[in-house]
Tab-separated table of C-alpha atoms and ligand atoms in Angstrom:
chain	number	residue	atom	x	y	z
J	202	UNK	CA	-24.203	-103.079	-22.617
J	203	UNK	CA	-21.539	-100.565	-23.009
J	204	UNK	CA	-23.963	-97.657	-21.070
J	205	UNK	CA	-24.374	-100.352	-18.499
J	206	UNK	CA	-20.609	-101.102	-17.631
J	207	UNK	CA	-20.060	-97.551	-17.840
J	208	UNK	CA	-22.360	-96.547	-15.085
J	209	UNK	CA	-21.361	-99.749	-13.123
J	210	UNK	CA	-17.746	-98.281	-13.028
J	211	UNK	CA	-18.749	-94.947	-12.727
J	212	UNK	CA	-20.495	-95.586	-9.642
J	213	UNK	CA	-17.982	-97.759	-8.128
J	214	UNK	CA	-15.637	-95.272	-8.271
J	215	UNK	CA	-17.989	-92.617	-6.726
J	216	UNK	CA	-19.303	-94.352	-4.153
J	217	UNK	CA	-14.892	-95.482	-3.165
J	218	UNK	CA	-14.842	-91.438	-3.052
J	219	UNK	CA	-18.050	-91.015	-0.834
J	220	UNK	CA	-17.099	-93.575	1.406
J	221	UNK	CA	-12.991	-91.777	1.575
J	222	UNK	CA	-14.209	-88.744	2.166
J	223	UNK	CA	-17.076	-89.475	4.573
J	224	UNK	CA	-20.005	-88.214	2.444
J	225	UNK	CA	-23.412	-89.192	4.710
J	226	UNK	CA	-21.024	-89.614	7.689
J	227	UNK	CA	-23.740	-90.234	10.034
J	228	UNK	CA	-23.575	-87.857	13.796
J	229	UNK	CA	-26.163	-90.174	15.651
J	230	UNK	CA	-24.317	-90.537	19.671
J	231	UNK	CA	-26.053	-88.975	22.587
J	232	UNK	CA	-28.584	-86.586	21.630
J	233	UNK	CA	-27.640	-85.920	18.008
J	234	UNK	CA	-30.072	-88.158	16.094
J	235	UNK	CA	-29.271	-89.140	12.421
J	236	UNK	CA	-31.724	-88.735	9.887
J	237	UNK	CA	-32.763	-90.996	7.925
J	238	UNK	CA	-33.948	-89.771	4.616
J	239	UNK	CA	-35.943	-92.678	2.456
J	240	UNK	CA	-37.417	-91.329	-0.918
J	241	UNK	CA	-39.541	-93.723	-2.824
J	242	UNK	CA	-42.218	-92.876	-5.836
J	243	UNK	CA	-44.850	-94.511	-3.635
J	244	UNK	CA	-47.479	-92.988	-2.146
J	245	UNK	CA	-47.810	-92.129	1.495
J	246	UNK	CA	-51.000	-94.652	1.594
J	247	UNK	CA	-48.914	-97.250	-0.061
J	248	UNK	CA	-48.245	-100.838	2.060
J	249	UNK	CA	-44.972	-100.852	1.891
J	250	UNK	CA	-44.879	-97.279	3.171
J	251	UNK	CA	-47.174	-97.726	5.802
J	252	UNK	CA	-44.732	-100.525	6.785
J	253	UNK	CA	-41.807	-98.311	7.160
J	254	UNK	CA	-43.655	-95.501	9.241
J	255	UNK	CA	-45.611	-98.143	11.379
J	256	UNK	CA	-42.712	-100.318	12.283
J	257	UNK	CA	-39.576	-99.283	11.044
J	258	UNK	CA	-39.587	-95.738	12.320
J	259	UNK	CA	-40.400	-96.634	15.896
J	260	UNK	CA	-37.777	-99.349	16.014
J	261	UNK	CA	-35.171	-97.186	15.349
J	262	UNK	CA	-36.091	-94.227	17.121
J	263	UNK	CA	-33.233	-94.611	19.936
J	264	UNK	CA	-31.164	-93.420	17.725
J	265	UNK	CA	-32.710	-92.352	14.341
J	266	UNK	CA	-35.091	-90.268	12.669
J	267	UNK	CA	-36.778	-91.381	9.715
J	268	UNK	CA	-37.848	-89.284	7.475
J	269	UNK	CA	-39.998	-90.422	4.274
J	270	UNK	CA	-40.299	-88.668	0.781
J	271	UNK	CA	-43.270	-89.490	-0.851
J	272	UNK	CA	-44.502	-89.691	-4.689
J	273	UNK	CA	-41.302	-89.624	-5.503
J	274	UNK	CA	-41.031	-85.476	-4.363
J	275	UNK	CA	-37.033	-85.529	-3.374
J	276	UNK	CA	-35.419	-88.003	-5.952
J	277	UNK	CA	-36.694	-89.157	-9.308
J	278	UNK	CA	-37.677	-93.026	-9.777
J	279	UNK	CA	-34.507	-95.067	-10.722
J	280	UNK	CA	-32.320	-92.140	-9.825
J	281	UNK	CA	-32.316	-93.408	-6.024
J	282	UNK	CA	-29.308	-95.531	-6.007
J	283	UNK	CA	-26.975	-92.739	-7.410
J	284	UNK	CA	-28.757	-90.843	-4.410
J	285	UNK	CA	-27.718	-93.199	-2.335
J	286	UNK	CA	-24.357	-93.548	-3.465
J	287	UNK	CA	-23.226	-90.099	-3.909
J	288	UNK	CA	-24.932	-89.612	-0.002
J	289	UNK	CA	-27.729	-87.170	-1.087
J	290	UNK	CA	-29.863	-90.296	0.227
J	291	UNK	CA	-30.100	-92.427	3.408
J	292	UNK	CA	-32.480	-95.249	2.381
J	293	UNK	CA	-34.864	-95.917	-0.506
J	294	UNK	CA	-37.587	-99.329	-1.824
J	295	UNK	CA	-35.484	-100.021	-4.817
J	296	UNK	CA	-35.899	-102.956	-7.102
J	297	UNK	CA	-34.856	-105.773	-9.216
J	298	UNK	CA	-34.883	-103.829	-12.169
J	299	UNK	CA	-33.234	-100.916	-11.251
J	300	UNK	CA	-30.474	-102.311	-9.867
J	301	UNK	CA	-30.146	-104.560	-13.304
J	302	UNK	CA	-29.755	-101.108	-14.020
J	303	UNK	CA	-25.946	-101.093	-12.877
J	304	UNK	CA	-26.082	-105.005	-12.530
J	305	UNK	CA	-27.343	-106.696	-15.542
J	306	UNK	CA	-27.013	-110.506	-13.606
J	307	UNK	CA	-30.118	-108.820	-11.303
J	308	UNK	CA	-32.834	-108.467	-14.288
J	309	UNK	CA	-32.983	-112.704	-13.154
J	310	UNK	CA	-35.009	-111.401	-10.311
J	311	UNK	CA	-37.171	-109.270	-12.746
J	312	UNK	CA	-38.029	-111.909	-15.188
J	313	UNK	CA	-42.000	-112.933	-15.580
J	314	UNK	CA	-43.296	-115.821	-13.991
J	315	UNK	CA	-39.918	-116.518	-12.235
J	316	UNK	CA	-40.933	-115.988	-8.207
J	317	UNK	CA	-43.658	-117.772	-7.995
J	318	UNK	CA	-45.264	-116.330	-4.687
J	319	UNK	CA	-44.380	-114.234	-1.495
J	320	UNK	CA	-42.580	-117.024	0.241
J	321	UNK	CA	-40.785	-117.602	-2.529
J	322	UNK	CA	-39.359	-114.477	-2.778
J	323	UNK	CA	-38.440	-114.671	0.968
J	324	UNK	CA	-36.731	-117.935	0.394
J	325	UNK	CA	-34.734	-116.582	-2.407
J	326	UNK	CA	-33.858	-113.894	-0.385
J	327	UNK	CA	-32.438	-115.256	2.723
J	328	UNK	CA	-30.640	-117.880	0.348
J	329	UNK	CA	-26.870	-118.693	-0.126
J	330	UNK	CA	-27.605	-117.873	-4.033
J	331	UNK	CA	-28.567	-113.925	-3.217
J	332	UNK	CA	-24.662	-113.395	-1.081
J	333	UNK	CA	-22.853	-112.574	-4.549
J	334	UNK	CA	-25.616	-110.247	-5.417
J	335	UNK	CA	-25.852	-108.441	-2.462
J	336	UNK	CA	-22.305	-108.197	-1.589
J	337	UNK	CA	-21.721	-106.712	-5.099
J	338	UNK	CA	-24.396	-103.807	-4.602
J	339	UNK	CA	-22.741	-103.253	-1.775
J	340	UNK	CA	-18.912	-103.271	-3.049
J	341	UNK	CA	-19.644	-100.759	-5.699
J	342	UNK	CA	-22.731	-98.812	-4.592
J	343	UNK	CA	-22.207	-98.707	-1.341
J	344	UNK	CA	-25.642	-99.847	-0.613
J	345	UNK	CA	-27.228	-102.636	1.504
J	346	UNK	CA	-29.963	-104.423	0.581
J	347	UNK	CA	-31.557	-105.357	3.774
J	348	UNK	CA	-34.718	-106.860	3.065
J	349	UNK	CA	-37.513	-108.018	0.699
J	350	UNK	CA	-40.689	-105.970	0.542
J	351	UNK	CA	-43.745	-107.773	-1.329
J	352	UNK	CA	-45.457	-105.383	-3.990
J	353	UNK	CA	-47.512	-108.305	-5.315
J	354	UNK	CA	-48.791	-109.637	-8.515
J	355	UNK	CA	-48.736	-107.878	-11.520
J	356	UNK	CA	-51.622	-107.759	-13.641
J	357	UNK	CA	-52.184	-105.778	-17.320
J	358	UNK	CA	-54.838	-102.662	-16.314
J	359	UNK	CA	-56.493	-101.455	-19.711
J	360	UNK	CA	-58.635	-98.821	-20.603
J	361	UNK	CA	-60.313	-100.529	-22.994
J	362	UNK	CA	-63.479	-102.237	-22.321
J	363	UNK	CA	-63.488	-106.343	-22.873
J	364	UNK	CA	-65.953	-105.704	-25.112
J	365	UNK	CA	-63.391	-103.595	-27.460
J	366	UNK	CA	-60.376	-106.125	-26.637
J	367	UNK	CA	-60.040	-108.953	-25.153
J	368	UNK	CA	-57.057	-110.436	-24.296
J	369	UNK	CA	-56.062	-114.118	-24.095
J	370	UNK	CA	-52.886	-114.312	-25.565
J	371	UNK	CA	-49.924	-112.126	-25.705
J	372	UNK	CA	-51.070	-111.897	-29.668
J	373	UNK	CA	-53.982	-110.194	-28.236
J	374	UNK	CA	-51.451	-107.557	-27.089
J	375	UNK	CA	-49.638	-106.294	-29.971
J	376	UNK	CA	-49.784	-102.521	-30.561
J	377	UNK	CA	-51.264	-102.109	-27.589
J	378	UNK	CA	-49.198	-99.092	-25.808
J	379	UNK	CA	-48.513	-100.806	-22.314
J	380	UNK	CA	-46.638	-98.200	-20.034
J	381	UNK	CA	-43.968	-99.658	-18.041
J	382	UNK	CA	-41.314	-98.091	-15.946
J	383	UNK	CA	-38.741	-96.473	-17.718
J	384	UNK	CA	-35.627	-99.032	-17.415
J	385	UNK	CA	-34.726	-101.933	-20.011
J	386	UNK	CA	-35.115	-104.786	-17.770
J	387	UNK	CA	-39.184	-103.422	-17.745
J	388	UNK	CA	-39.341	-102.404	-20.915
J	389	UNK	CA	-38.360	-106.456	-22.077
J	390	UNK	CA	-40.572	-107.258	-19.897
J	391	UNK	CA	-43.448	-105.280	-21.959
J	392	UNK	CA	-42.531	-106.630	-25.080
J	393	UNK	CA	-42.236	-110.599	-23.766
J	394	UNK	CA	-46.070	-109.811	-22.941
J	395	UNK	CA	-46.529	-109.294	-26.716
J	396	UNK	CA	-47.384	-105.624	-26.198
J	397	UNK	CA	-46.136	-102.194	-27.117
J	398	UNK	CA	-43.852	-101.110	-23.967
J	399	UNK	CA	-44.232	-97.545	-23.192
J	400	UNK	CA	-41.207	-95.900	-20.372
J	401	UNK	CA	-43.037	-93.347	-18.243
J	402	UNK	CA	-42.521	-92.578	-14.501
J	403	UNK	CA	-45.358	-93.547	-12.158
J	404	UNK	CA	-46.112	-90.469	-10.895
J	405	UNK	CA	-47.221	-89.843	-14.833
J	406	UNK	CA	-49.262	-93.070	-15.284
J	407	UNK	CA	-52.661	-92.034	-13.699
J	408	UNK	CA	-52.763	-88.523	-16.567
J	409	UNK	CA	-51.477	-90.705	-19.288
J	410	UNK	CA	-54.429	-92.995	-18.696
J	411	UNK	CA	-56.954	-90.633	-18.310
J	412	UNK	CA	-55.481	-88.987	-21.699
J	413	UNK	CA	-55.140	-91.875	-23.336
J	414	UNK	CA	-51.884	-91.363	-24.300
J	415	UNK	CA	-51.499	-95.189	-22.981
J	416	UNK	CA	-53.603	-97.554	-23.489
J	417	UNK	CA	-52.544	-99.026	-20.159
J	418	UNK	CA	-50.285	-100.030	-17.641
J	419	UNK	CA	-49.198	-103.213	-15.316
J	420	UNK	CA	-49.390	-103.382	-11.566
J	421	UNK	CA	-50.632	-105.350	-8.646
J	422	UNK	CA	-54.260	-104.863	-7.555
J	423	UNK	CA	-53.309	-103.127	-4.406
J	424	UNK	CA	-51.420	-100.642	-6.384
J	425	UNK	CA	-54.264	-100.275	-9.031
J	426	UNK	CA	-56.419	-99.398	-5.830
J	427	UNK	CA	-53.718	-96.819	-4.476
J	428	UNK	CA	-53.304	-94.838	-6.857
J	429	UNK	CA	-56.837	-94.638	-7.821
J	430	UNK	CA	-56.086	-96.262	-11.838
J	431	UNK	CA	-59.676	-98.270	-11.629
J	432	UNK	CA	-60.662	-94.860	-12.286
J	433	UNK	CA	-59.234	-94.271	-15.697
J	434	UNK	CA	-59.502	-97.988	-16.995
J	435	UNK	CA	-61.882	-100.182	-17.640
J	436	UNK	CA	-60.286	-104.078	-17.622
J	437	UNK	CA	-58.165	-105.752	-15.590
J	438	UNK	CA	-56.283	-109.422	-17.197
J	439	UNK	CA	-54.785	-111.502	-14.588
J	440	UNK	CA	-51.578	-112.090	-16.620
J	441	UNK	CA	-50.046	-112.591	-13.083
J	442	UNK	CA	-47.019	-112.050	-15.112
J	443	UNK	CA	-44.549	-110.789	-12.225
J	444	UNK	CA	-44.779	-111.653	-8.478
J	445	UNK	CA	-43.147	-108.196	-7.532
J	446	UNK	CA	-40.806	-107.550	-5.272
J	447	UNK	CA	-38.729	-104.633	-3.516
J	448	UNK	CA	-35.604	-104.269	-1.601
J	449	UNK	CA	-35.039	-101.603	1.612
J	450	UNK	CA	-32.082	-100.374	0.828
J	451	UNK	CA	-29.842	-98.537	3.123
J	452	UNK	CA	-26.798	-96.257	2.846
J	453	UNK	CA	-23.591	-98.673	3.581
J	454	UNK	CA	-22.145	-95.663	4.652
J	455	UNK	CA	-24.255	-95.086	7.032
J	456	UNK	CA	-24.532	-98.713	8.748
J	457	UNK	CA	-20.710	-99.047	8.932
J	458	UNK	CA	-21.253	-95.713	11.063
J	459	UNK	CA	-23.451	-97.983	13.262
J	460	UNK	CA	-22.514	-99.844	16.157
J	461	UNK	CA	-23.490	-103.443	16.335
J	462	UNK	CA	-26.332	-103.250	18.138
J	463	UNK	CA	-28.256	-100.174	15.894
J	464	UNK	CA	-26.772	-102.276	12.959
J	465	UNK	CA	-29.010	-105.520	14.781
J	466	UNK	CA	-31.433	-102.911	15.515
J	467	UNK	CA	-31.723	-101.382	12.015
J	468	UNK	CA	-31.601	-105.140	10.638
J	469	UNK	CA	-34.362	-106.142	12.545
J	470	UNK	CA	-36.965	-103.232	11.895
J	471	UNK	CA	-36.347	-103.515	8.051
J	472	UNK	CA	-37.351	-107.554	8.120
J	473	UNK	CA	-40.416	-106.928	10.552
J	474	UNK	CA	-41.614	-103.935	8.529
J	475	UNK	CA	-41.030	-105.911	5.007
J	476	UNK	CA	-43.040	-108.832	7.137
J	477	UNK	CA	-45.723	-106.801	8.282
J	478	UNK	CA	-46.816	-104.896	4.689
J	479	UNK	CA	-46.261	-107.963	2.855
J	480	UNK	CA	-49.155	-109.457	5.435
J	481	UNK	CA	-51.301	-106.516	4.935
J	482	UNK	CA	-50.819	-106.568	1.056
J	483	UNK	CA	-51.117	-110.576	0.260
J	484	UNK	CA	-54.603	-109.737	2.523
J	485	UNK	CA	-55.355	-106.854	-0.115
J	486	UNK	CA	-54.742	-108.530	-3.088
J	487	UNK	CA	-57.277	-111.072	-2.115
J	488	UNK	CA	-60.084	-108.682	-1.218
J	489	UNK	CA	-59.684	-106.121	-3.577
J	490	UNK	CA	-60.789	-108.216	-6.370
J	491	UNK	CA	-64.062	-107.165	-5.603
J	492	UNK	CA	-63.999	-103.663	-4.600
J	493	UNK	CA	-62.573	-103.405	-8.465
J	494	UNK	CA	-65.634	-104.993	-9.767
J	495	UNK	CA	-67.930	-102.889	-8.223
J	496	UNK	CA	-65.876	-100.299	-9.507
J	497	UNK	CA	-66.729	-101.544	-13.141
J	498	UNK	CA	-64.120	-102.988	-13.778
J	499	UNK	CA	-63.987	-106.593	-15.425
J	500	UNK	CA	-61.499	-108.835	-14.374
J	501	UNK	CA	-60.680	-112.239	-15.908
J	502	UNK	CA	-57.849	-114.727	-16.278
J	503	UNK	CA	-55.986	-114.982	-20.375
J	504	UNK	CA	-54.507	-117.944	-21.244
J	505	UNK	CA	-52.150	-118.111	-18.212
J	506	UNK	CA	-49.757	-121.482	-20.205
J	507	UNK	CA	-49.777	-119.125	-23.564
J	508	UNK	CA	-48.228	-116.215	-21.737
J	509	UNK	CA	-46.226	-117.931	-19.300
J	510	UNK	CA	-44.733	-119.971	-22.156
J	511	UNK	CA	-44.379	-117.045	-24.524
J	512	UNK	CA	-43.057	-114.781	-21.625
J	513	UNK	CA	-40.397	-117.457	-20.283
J	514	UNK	CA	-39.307	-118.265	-24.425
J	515	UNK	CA	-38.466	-114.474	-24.788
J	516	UNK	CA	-36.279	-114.736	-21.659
J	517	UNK	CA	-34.390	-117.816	-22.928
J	518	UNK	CA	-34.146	-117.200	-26.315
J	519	UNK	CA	-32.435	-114.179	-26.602
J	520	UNK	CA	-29.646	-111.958	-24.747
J	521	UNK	CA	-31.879	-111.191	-21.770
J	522	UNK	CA	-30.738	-114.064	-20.178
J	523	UNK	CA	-26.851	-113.822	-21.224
J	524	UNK	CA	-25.911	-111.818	-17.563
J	525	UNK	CA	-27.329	-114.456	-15.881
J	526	UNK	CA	-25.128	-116.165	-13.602
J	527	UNK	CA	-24.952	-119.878	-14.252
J	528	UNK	CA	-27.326	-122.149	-12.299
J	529	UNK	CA	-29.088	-119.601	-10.248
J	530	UNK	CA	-32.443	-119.811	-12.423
J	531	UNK	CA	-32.322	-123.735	-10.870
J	532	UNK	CA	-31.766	-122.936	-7.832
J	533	UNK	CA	-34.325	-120.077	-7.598
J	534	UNK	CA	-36.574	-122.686	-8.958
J	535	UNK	CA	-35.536	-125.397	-6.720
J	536	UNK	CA	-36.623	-122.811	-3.704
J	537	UNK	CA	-40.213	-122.665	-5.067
J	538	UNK	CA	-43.011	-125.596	-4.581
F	814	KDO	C1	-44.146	-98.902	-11.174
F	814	KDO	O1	-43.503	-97.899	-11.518
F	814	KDO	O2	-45.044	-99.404	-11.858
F	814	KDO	C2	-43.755	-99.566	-9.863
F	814	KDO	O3	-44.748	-100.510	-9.479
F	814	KDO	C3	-42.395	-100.239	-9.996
F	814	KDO	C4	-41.898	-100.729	-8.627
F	814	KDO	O4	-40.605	-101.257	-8.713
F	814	KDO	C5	-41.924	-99.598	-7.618
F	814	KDO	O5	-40.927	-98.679	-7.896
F	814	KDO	C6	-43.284	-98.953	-7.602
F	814	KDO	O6	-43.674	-98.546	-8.901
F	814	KDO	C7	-43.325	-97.673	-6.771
F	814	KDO	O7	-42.879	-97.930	-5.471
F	814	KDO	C8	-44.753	-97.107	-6.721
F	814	KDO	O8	-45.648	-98.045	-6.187
């Protein structure tokens, strides 16, 4: 708690002196085009990147160049917000979690089985109940939250065979070395599953699979696909335990150097592009299903009530849920069907 408040203040303060002393000042009238620098740890095949290049890019080519780092090649994963902040960084995909990172009240966005589909997390999004949050991230990190990107459903990816564990329960999970991105809200999120959370960048995952140094890690189907995991696992349990989500963020510095219509402009590119992969990925998740099982991989469906209720009792039982802000679990809930 302590590490937390210190970075929140640390931050706000460095992101008052980027913002005083003009640090990512953007030079974008006439001919000089700013550059807009977006480092995520995707991959260059991933939806969501796809998204940005297809439809982003050319939307705000009057005026901008964007410019996409890959595989997380200029700025570690979780270290994009400082990026941002400090104005080493125009744009990045962050998420829930890492922004719970400097916000603890934002982990409610990163709790299992609490978005309950893509819509939902559109709803939530464009709600009254997200203002507070966003305006905060934008106060004292000087950075804008424009939009919600869908990564999808996440799903436990072992490399053991069914045969040598099969899971039903979160019981079924425990000592099993589950990696999960290296921040606490993910790491709860590991242990609420009942298994042994393991912090490792995803750039690392698909070596520490084929290693074994994990035993296995969590993502949606399209990302299992992506990054080629089916290839050093063998089972796939739809624990469905996160609808995933990320946020474009964008330098504030930079879009107060915007007039009002880039600013519309910029606005509008970020919600078609987060409309247009999550389309393309809601379509993958429900094909690729298959192409997994070819693959060899079996796929099957736990106990969904035993680990939604064991997953939701770990949230409410213990300090996880303490930043929350009061009421905005019902009225998250109230957006959903
Ligand atoms: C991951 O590290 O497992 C994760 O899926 C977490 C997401 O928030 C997001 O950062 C994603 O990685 C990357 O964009 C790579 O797909």
């Amino acid at each position: 708690m302590i590490k937390k408040l210190n970075r929140r203040v640390a931050f706000a303060s460095l992101t008052a002196l980027g913002l005083a002393v003009g640090l990512g000042a953007p030079a974008f009238a006439g001919s000089h085009l700013l550059t807009l620098r977006m480092s995520t740890p995707a991959s260059a095949t991933d939806q969501r990147s796809i998204a940005l290049e297809e439809v982003f890019a050319p939307a705000v080519a009057g005026f901008a160049t964007y410019e996409p780092h890959y595989n997380g090649s200029l700025i570690a994963q979780n270290s994009e917000l400082e990026a941002i902040a400090s104005g080493d960084l125009e744009m990045s995909i962050t998420s829930a979690q890492e922004l719970a990172q400097f916000f603890p009240e934002f982990s409610i966005f990163a709790t299992g089985y609490v978005h309950q589909d893509a819509a939902h997390q559109v709803a939530v999004f464009n709600d009254a109940l997200m203002e507070p949050f966003k305006q905060t991230v934008e106060d004292e990190l000087g950075v804008k939250l424009l939009s919600v990107m869908y990564l999808g459903q996440r799903h436990v990816n072992l490399r053991q065979t069914k045969e040598e564990l099969t899971v039903m329960t979160p019981a079924d999970l425990a000592g099993v070395n589950l990696r999960m991105p290296g921040t606490d809200a993910w790491q709860f999120l590991g242990k609420a599953l009942g298994a042994n959370p393991t912090p490792m960048a995803f750039t690392e995952v698909y070596t520490a699979l084929s290693t074994g140094s994990v035993d296995g890690q969590d993502n949606p189907l399209p990302t299992v696909v992506d990054a080629k995991f089916y290839e050093v696992t063998n089972q796939i349990v739809l624990t469905a335990h996160l609808v995933d989500l990320n946020y474009v963020a964008f330098s504030k510095a930079v879009w107060d150097g915007l007039s009002a219509d880039q600013q519309a402009i910029v606005q509008a590119a970020a919600d078609a592009a987060a409309e247009s992969g999550r389309q393309i990925q809601l379509q993958k998740e429900a094909e690729l299903g298959a192409f997994l099982t070819e693959k060899g991989l079996e796929i099957y469906e736990p106990d969904m009530a035993a680990f939604r209720s064991h997953v939701q009792s770990m949230y409410l039982t213990t300090d996880a849920s303490a930043d929350w802000p009061e009421g905005v679990l019902d009225k998250i809930n109230a957006l959903g069907n």
